Structure formats: structure tokens, C-alpha cells
Short mmCIF file of C-alpha atoms in Angstrom, two decimals:
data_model
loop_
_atom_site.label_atom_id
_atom_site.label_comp_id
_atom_site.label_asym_id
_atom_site.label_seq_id
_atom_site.Cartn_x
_atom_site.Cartn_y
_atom_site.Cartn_z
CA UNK A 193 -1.43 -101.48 -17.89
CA UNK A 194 1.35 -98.85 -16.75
CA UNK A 195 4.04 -101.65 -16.37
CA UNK A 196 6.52 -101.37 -19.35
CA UNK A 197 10.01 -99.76 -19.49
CA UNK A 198 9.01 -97.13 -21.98
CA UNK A 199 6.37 -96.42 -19.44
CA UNK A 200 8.46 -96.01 -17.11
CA UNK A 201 10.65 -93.97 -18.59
CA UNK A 202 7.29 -91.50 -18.95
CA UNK A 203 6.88 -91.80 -15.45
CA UNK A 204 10.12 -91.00 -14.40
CA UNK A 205 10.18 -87.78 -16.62
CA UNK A 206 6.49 -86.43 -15.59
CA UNK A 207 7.80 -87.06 -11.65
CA UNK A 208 5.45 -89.68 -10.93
CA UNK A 209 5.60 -92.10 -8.70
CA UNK A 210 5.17 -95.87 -9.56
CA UNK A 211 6.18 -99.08 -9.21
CA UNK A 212 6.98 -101.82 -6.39
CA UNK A 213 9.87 -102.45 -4.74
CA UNK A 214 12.36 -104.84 -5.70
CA UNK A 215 16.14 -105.76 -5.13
CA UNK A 216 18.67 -107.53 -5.83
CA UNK A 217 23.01 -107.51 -4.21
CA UNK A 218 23.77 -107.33 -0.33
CA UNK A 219 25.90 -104.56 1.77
CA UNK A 220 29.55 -105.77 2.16
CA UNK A 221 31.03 -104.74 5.42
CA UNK A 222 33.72 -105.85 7.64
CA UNK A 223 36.85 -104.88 9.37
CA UNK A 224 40.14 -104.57 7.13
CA UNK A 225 42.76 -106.61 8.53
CA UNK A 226 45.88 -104.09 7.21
CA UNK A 227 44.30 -101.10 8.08
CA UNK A 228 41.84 -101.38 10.35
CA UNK A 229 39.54 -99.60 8.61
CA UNK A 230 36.27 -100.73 7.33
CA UNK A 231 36.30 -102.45 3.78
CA UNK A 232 32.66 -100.61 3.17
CA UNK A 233 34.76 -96.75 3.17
CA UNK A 234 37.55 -98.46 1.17
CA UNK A 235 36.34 -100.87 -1.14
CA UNK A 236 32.61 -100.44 -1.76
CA UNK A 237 30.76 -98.39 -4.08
CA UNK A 238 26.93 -98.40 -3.31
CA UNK A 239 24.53 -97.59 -5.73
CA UNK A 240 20.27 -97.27 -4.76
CA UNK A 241 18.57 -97.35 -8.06
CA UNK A 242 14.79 -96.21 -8.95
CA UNK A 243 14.63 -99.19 -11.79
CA UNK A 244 13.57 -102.26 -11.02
CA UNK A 245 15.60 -105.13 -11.44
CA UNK A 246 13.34 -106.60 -14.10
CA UNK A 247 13.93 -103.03 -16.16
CA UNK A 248 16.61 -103.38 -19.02
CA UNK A 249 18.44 -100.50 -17.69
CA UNK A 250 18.80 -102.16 -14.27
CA UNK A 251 20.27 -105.49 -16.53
CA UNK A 252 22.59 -102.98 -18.37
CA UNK A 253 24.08 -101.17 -15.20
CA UNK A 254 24.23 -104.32 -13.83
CA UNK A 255 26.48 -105.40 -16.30
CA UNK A 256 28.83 -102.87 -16.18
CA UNK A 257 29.01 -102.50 -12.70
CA UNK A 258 29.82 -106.09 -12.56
CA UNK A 259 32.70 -105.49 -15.16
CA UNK A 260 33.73 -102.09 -12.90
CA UNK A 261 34.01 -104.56 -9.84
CA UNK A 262 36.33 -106.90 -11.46
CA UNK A 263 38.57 -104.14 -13.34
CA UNK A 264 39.36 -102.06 -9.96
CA UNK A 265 39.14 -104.38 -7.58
CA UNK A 266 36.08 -103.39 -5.72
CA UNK A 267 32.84 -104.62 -3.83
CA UNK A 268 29.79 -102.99 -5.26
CA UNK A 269 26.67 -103.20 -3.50
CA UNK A 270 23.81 -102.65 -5.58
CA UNK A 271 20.02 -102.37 -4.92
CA UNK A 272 17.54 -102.30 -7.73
CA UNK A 273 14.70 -100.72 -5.95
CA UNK A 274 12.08 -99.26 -7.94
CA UNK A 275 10.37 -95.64 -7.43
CA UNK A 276 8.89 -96.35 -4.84
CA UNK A 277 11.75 -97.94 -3.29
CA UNK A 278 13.73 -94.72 -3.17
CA UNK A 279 10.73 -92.37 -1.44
CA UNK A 280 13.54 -92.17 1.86
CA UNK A 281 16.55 -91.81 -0.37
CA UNK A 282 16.89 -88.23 0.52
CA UNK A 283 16.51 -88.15 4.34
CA UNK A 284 19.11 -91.34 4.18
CA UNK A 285 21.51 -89.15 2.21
CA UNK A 286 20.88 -86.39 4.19
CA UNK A 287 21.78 -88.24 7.31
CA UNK A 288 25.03 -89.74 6.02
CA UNK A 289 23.83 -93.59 5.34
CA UNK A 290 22.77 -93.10 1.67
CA UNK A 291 24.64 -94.60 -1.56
CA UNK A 292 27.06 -92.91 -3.35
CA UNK A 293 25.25 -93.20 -6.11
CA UNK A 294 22.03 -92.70 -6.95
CA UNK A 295 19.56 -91.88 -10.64
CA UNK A 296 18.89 -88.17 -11.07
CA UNK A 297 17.16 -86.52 -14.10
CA UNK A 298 16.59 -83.19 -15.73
CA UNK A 299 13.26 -82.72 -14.03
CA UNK A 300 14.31 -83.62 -10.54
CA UNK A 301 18.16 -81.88 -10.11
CA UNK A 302 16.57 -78.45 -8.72
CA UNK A 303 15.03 -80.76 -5.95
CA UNK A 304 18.78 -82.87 -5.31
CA UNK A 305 20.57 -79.66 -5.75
CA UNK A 306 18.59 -77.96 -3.50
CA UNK A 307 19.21 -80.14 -0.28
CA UNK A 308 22.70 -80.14 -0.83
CA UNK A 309 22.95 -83.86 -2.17
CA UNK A 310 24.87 -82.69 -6.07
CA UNK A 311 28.62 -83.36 -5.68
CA UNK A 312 30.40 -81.99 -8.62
CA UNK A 313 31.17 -83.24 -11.69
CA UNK A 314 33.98 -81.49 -13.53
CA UNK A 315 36.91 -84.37 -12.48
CA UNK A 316 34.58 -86.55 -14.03
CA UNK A 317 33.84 -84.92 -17.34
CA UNK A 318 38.30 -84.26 -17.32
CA UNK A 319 38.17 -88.15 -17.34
CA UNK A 320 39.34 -90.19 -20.20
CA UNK A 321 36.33 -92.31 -20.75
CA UNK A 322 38.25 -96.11 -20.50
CA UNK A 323 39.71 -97.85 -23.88
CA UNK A 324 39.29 -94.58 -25.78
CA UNK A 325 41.40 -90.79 -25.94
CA UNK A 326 38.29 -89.27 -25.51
CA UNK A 327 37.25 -87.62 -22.14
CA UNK A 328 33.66 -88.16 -20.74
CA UNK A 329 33.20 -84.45 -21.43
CA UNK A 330 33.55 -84.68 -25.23
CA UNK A 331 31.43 -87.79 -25.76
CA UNK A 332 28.53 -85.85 -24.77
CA UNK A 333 27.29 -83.05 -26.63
CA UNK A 334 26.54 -79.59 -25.32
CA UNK A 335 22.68 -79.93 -25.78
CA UNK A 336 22.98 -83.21 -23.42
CA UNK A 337 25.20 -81.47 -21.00
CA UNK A 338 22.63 -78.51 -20.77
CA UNK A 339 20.04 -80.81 -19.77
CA UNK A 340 22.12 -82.57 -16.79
CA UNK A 341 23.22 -79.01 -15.25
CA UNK A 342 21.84 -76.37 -13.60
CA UNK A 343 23.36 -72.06 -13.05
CA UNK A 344 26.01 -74.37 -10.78
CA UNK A 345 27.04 -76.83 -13.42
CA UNK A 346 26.38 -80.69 -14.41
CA UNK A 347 24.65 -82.35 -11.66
CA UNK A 348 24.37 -85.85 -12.92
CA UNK A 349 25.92 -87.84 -15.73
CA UNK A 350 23.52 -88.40 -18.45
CA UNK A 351 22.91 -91.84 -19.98
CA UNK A 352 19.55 -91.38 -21.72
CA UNK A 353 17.98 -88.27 -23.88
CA UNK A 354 14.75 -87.64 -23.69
CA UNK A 355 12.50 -85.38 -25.64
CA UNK A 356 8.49 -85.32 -26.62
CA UNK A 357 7.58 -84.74 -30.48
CA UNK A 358 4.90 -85.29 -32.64
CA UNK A 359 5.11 -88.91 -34.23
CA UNK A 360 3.28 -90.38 -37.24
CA UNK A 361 3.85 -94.04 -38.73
CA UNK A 362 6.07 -93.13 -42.01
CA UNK A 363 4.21 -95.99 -44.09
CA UNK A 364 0.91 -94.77 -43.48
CA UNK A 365 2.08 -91.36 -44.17
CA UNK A 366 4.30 -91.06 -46.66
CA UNK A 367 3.38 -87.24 -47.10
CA UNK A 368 4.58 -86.45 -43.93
CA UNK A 369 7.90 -88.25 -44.20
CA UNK A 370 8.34 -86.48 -47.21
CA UNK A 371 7.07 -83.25 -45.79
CA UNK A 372 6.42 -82.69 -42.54
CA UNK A 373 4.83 -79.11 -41.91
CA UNK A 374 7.54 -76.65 -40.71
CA UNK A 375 4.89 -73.42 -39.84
CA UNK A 376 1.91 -73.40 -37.31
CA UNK A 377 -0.62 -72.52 -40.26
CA UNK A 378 1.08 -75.33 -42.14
CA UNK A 379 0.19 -78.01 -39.81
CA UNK A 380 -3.24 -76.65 -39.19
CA UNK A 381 -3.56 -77.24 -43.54
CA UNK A 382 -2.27 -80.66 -42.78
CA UNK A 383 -4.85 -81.32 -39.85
CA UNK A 384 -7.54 -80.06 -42.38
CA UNK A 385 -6.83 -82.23 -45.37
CA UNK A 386 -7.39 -84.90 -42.91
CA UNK A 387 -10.33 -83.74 -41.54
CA UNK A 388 -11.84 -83.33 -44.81
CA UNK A 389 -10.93 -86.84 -45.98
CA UNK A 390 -12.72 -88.11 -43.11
CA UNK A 391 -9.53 -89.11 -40.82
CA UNK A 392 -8.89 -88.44 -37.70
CA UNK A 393 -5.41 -86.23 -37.52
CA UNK A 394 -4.19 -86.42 -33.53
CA UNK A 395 -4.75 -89.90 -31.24
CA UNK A 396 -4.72 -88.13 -27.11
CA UNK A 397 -4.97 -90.14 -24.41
CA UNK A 398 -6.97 -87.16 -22.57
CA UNK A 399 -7.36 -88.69 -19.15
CA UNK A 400 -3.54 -88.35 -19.06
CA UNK A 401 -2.99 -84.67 -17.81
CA UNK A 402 0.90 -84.66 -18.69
CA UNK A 403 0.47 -85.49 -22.03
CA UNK A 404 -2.00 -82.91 -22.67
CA UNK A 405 0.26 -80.29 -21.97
CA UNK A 406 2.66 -81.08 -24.11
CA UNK A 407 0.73 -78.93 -26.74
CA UNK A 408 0.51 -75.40 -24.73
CA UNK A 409 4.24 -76.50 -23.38
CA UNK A 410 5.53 -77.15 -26.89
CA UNK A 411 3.78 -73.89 -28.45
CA UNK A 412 4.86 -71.61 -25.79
CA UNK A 413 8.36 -73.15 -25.17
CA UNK A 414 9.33 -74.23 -28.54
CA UNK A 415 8.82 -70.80 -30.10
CA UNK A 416 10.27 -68.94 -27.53
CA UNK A 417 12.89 -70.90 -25.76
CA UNK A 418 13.72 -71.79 -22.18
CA UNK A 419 11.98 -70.39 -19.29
CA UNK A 420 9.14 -68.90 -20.87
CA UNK A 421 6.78 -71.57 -19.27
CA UNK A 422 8.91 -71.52 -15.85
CA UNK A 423 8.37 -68.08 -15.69
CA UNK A 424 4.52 -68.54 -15.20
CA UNK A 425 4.54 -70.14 -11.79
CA UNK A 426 7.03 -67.55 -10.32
CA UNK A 427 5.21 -64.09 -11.09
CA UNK A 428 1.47 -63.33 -11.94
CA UNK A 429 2.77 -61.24 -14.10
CA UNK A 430 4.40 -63.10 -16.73
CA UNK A 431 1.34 -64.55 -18.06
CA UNK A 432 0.21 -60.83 -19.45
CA UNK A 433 3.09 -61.45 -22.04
CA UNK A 434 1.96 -61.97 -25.33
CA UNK A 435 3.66 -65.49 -26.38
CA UNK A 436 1.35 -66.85 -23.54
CA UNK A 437 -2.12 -65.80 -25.29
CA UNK A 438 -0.60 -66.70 -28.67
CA UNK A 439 0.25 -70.31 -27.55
CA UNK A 440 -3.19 -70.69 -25.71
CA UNK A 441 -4.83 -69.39 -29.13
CA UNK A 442 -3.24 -72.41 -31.20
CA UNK A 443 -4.08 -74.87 -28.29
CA UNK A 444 -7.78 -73.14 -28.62
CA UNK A 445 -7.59 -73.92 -32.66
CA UNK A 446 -6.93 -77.40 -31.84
CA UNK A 447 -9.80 -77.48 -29.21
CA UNK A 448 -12.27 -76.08 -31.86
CA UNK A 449 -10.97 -77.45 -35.09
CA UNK A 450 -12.06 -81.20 -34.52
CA UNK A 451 -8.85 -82.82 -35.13
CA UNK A 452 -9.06 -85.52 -31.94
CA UNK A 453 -10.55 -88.29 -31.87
CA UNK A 454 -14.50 -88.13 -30.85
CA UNK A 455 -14.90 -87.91 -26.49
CA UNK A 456 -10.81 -87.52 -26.35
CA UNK A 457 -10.64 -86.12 -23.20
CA UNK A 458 -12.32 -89.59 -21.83
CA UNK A 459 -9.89 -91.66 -23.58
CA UNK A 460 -7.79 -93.48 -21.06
CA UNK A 461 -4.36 -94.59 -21.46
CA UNK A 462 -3.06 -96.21 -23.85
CA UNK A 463 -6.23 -96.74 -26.16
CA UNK A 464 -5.79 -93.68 -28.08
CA UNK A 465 -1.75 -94.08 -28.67
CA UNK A 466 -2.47 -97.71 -29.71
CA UNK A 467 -5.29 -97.19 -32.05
CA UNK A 468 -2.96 -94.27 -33.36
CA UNK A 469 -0.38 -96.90 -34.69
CA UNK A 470 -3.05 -99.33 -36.16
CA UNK A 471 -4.13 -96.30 -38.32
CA UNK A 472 -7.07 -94.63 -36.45
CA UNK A 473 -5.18 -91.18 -36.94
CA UNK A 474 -2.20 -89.37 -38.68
CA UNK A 475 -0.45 -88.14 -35.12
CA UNK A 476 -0.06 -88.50 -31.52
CA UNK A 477 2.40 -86.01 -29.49
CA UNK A 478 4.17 -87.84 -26.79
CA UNK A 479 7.87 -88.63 -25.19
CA UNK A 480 10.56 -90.63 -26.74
CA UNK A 481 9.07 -93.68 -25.09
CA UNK A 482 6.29 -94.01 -26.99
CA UNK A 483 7.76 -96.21 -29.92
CA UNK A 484 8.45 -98.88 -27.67
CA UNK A 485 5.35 -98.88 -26.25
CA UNK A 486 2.84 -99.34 -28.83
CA UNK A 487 5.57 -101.63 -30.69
CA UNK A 488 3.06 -104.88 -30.02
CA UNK A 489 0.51 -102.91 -31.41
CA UNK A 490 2.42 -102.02 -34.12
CA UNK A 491 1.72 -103.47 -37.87
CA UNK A 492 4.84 -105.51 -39.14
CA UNK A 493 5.81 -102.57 -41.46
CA UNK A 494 5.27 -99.62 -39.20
CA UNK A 495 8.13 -96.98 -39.49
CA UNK A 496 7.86 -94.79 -36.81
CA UNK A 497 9.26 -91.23 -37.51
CA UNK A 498 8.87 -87.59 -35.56
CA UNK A 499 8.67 -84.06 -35.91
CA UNK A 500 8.86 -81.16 -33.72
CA UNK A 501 5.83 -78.86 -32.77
CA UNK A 502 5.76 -76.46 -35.62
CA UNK A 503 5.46 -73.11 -33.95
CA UNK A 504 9.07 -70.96 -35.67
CA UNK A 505 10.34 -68.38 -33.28
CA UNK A 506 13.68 -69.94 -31.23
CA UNK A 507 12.91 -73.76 -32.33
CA UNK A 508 13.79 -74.59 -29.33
CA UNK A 509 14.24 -78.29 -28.84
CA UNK A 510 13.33 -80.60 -25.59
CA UNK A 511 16.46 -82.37 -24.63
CA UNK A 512 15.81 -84.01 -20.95
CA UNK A 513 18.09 -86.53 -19.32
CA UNK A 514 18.09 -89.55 -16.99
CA UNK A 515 21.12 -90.09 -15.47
CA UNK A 516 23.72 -91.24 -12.37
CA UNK A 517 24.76 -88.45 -9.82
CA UNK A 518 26.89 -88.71 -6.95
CA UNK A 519 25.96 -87.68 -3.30
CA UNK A 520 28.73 -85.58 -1.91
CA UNK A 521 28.42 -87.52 1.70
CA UNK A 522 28.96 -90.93 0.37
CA UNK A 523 31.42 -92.58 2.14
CA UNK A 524 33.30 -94.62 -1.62
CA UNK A 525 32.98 -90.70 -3.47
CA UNK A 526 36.20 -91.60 -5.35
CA UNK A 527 34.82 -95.24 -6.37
CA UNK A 528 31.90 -93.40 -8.07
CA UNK A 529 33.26 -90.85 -10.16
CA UNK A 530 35.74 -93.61 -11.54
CA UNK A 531 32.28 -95.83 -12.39
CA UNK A 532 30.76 -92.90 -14.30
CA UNK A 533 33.36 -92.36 -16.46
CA UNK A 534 33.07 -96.63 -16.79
CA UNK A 535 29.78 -96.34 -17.93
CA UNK A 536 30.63 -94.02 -20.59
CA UNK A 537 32.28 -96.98 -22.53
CA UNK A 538 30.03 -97.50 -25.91
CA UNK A 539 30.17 -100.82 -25.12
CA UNK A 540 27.22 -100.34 -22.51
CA UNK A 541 25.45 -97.17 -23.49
CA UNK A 542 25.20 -99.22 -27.20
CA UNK A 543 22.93 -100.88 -24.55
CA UNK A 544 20.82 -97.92 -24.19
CA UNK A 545 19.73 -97.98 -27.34
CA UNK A 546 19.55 -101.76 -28.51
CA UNK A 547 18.35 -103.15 -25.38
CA UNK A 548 16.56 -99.79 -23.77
CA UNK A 549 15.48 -98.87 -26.71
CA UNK A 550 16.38 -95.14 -26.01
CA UNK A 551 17.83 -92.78 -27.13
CA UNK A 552 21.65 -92.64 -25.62
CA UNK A 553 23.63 -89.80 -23.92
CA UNK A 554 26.80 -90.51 -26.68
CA UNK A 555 25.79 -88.84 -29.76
CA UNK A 556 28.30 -91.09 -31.81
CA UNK A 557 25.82 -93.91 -30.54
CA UNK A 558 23.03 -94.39 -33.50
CA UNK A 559 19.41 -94.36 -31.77
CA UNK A 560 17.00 -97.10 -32.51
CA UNK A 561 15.87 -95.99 -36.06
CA UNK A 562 12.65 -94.69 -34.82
CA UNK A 563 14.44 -92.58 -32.32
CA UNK A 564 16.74 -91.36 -35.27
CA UNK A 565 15.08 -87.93 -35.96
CA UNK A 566 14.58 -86.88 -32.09
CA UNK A 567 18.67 -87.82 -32.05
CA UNK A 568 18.88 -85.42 -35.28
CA UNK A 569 17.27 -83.05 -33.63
CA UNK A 570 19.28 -83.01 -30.30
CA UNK A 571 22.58 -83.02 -31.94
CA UNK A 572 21.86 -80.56 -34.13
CA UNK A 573 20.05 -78.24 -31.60
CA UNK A 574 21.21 -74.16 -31.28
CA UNK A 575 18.23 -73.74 -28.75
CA UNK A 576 17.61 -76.15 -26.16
CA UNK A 577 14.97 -76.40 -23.32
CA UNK A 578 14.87 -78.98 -20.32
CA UNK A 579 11.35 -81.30 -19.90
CA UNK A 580 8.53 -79.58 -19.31
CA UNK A 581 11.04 -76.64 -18.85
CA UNK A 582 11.38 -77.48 -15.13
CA UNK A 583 7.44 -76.61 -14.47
CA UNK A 584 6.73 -79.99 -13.13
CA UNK A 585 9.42 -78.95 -9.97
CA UNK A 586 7.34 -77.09 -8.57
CA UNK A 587 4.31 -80.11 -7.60
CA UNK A 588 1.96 -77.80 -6.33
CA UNK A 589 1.77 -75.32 -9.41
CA UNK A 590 1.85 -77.97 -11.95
CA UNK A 591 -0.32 -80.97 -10.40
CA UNK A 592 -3.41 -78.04 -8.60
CA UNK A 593 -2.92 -75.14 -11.01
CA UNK A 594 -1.42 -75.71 -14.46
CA UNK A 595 -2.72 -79.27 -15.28
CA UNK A 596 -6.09 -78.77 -14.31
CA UNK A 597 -6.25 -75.33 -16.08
CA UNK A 598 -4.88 -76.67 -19.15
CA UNK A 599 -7.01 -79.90 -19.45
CA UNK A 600 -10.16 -77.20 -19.65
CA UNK A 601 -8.08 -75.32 -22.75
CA UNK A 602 -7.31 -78.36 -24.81
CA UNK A 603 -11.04 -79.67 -24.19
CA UNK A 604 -12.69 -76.33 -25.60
CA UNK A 605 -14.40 -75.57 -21.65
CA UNK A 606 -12.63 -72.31 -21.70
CA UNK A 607 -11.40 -69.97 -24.11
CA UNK A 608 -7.50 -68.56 -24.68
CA UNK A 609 -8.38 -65.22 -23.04
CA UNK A 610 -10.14 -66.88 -19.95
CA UNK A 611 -7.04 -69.25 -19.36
CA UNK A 612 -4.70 -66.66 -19.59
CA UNK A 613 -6.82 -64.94 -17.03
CA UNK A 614 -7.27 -67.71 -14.90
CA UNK A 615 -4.07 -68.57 -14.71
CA UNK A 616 -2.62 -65.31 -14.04
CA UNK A 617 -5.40 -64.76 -11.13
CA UNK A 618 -4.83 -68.35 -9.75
CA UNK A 619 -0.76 -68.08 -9.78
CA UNK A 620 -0.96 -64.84 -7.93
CA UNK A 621 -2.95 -66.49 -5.52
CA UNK A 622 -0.26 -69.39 -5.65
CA UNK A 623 2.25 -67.11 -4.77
CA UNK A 624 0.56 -64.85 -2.27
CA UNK A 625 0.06 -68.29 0.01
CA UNK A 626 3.80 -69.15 0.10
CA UNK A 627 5.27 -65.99 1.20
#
């Protein structure tokens, strides 16, 4: 069943589109008697939100939107909609009868930005975030920052931190807690001594296109940084470079070396990530969600722990965001920026990780503990890429080209050489239509 927050959270990230619609708070309007004006333009801050009511985050921005009413003084009209709910969000904004607020993430900015729905952020981030001496800028570390912006600054205020790792069950695997491999040809050893035991090293859920990905993204992106898988849907060209072959020659190894599970490609969501946490294999590479998910599954003394894609190079480290941003023709602009720098309180992104389950935009916020190495890794970051390094924007590459192409890698249909190939002959193709 694809119903659960974690899920969700997934779905959000890969730009899917799920979910029915459901909502909650009415639209205040009215006359003001002193001014004449309406109270909607001077009291009101309207927020459409892509989580359902039912989600915790919708229960935790509730919350604090509820407290934001009371401390200034304002109506807030609020409408929990789901992703589905918000398919006309764009053309409403566009037309001047959208929110002033609405959810943004890392993955989806180029696509606000781009129809001229972004307002600015840097008053906000000058904010003192309220109760503390701290401004909403300094809560939030550069690596979090990175992954709300774009080459014309932060778009949206991050709540959430997402990333994708590989992720083993500590108790199971003590070895791996107390060593995870930190080189390519060391994890192939590791996938090895596995094999030859008899065990099964990587759970995939194969039917899932997005998540088989992650391997060529992580190879190609991890070792050498931002962009380099970007670049591959803009120019032929860039896929003669040689970091492209190399990372389609590991994701070949893995095709060849018999490290899934048997007929993993047919496996269909989540029966490989939840017989991965009983014990049917050592790893499964997936999004920060995927604790959560395959926590009923889990046995009582499961601990949960991750590790980056060991491929050297930059080390570049995922760090995606969900997040609030603020349409620049709302009619309560003012109202919103104050509520961002609200929501910045620890008192309701503590939320984000207790209740969500998440990993939260304040790095002085612990994760959950099995979020605690992604959080590590985030804070600690020198390199940093965005999800899916901003591929997925661009629906027709990634959903007709790239996923497709990339499902016949990781299966073993076609070789490293005949995917670069293919993929350089198909994206010129790509690219030759949309001139």
C-alpha cells in the first residue's frame, strides 16, 4: 500500500503525484469597519498545503499556525489538500487568487522559480527566529540552505532534509556498524563475503524505477559532485565523459555480480525493503523515509543505521529539502514571512523529528536515532548535491529516457558501453525535438 507518511515523503521527492484530496479551515473575508478595506488583505495569511490533513506534518503546521494566529493577531486560513489537491495551484497563483503560502522542495523550485511564483527570502533569513538571538539564517546550515536555493538565492524555507543512503539493520550487522566500506572495491569485498556465505547482500524493490537509479545517480554524482548527472539531459555530449562509463561499469558489476535478491527487477514495492529488515539481506539503498516505513516490519531490536555510496572522488552528499515558500502575488506577503521565521521555533521543528520522524532543517535538532548518521553526514558535508541532482525536473528526460534506460543497466539487459551509447544517441534526439 503507498499510503504512509514516509511514503509520502518518497513521493513528494521523486515528483510523483499521489494522494486524495482532503481539507480542513474556511476563507475569512469581510469588509473592515475602520478602514474599509478587506480583513482577507489585512489580516489573513492563507496557506494551500500538498499534505493531507491526516499527515503528521499537516498536525504539526497546524499547530503552529494556530499558535502564529493567536500571537499576531491574525486569521489564517488553511487548507490541507493533498497532491493532488494542489494540481491548479500554479495557474491560481499565476492569476492572483493563490495562497501566500504554499510547500516547495529541492526537486520542484526550478519549476516555481521559473513561472515567476519565488518571492525572496533574505528579510526572512535577517529574522530573529522568535524566543531565541538567533536569526532564521544561522539555525540552518549552509548544506540545508544549498538545497532550498537556486543561482538566484533561497527559494523556500526548509523544514525537512532529505537524502538517500545505503541502510543496513546495525544488530544484524554488527560488521558494518563497525566498518562500513569506505572504497568502491571495498564494498564489492563486502557484497562477496555475503555472497559466498550464502546471503543475499542488497533487498530492490525493482518495479520501482526511482529507486533503481539511485545506484548510477549515487556513483556518478557522489564521486563527482553536482551537476554531473544534470549535465546529461542538456547536451549529447556530456555522456562521452569518462565518470559516466565508470559509474555505468560499477552499476554493470552489480548487475552481473549476483548480489540482489533472485527475479529483483519483478519485486514490487515494498516486499523487498520489508524482507530486507526481517533479515533476507545485508542492504537496501533508499531515501530517508525508509526507516519509518518498514518500522512494523521491523524486529523489536532493529537498529537502523546508513552509509553513503562508496564511490571517493568529491563525496558529495545528497541534501534535498521540503519546505514553505512564499508566492510574491499573495495578497498577506508580510503575514507569511513573519510565519516562517515562527516555524523556525525548535519547539515545532522538534516535531519534525519526533512526530515526522524526519530528519529536521535545524541542525541543533537531534534526528530520530536512525536518521542520526544521514544528519552526520549533512552537517558535516564540504560537497553537497540536490535530489536526484535536479534530473527528475526535467519529466520528459527522466520518466521516457533515463528511467527506462537505466532499469535495462541495473537488470544486466545491456551492457555499460551500450547505455552510455544509448543514452547519448537518445538525449540528442531529446534535444533535437525541443528546439
Amino acid at each position: 500500500m503507498i499510503g504512509s507518511t514516509s511514503r509520502a515523503v518518497a513521493l513528494l521527492v521523486a515528483g510523483a503525484l499521489v494522494a486524495t484530496v482532503t481539507a480542513c479551515g474556511t476563507k475569512t473575508t469581510g469588509q473592515d469597519a475602520a478602514t474599509g478595506t478587506t480583513a482577507a488583505a489585512t489580516k489573513n495569511l492563507v496557506y494551500r498545503s500538498a499534505w493531507g490533513a491526516d499527515e503528521p506534518q499537516a498536525k504539526i503546521f497546524k499547530v503552529a499556525l494556530d499558535d502564529f494566529a493567536k500571537a499576531e493577531g491574525v486569521t489564517v486560513d488553511v487548507q490541507f489538500l493533498g497532491r493532488k489537491g494542489v494540481d491548479n495551484l500554479a495557474t491560481e497563483m499565476a492569476a492572483g487568487q493563490g495562497p501566500d503560502l504554499y510547500d516547495a522542495a529541492s526537486n520542484n523550485l526550478p519549476t516555481w522559480r521559473a513561472k515567476n511564483l519565488v518571492a525572496g527570502l533574505d528579510d526572512v533569513l535577517a529574522m530573529k527566529v522568535p524566543g531565541e538571538e538567533a536569526t532564521v539564517r544561522t539555525v540552518l546550515s549552509k548544506a540545508v540552505l544549498a538545497a532550498a536555493s537556486d543561482d538566484k538565492g533561497v527559494g523556500f524555507l526548509p523544514h525537512t532534509v532529505t537524502s538517500s543512503a545505503l541502510w543496513y539493520d546495525a544488530t544484524a550487522h554488527p560488521e558494518l556498524a563497525a566498518n562500513p566500506p569506505k572504497t568502491w572495491d571495498g564494498f564489492i569485498a563486502y557484497l562477496d563475503s555475503q555472497k559466498a556465505a550464502g546471503k543475499v547482500g542488497i533487498a530492490q524493490d525493482g518495479t520501482i524505477a526511482f529507486y533503481n537509479i539511485y545506484w548510477f545517480y549515487s556513483a556518478l554524482v557522489n564521486a563527482n559532485g553536482a551537476g554531473a548527472l544534470g549535465a546529461l539531459s542538456k547536451d549529447a555530449a556530456n555522456w562521452d565523459k569518462p565518470e559516466v562509463l565508470t559509474a555505468a561499469k560499477q552499476i554493470e558489476q552489480l548487475a552481473k555480480g549476483g548480489y540482489f535478491q533472485k527475479d529483483f527487477m519483478a519485486t514490487k514495492y515494498p516486499a523487498a525493503q520489508n524482507d530486507w529488515i526481517k533479515g533476507s539481506a545485508a542492504l537496501n539503498i533508499n531515501g530517508t523515509w525508509l526507516a519509518s516505513e518498514v518500522k512494523p516490519e521491523a524486529p523489536a531490536n532493529a537498529k537502523i543505521r546508513s552509509f553513503a555510496l562508496p564511490v571517493g572522488g568529491k563525496n558529495s552528499v545528497e541534501v534535498g529539502a521540503l519546505g514553505m515558500a512564499i508566492n510574491p502575488k499573495g495578497k498577506n506577503v508580510d503575514n507569511a514571512k513573519k510565519f516562517l521565521a515562527f516555524l523556525m521555533q525548535k519547539k515545532y521543528l522538534g516535531l519534525i523529528s519526533t512526530d515526522a520522524l524526519n530528519v529536521p532543517s535545524r541542525s541543533d535538532i537531534p534526528a530520530p536515532d536512525f536518521l542520526a548518521d544521514t544528519q552526520k553526514g549533512v552537517n558535516a558535508a564540504t560537497e553537497v548535491h540536490q535530489t536526484y541532482d535536479n534530473a527528475a525536473v526535467d519529466k520528459a528526460f527522466w520518466d521516457d529516457l533515463l528511467l527506462p534506460l537505466d532499469d535495462q543497466l541495473l537488470s544486466g539487459k545491456i551492457t555499460a558501453e551500450q547505455f552510455v551509447a544509448q543514452g547519448k544517441e537518445k538525449t540528442k534526439a531529446y534535444v533535437a525535438a525541443k528546439k
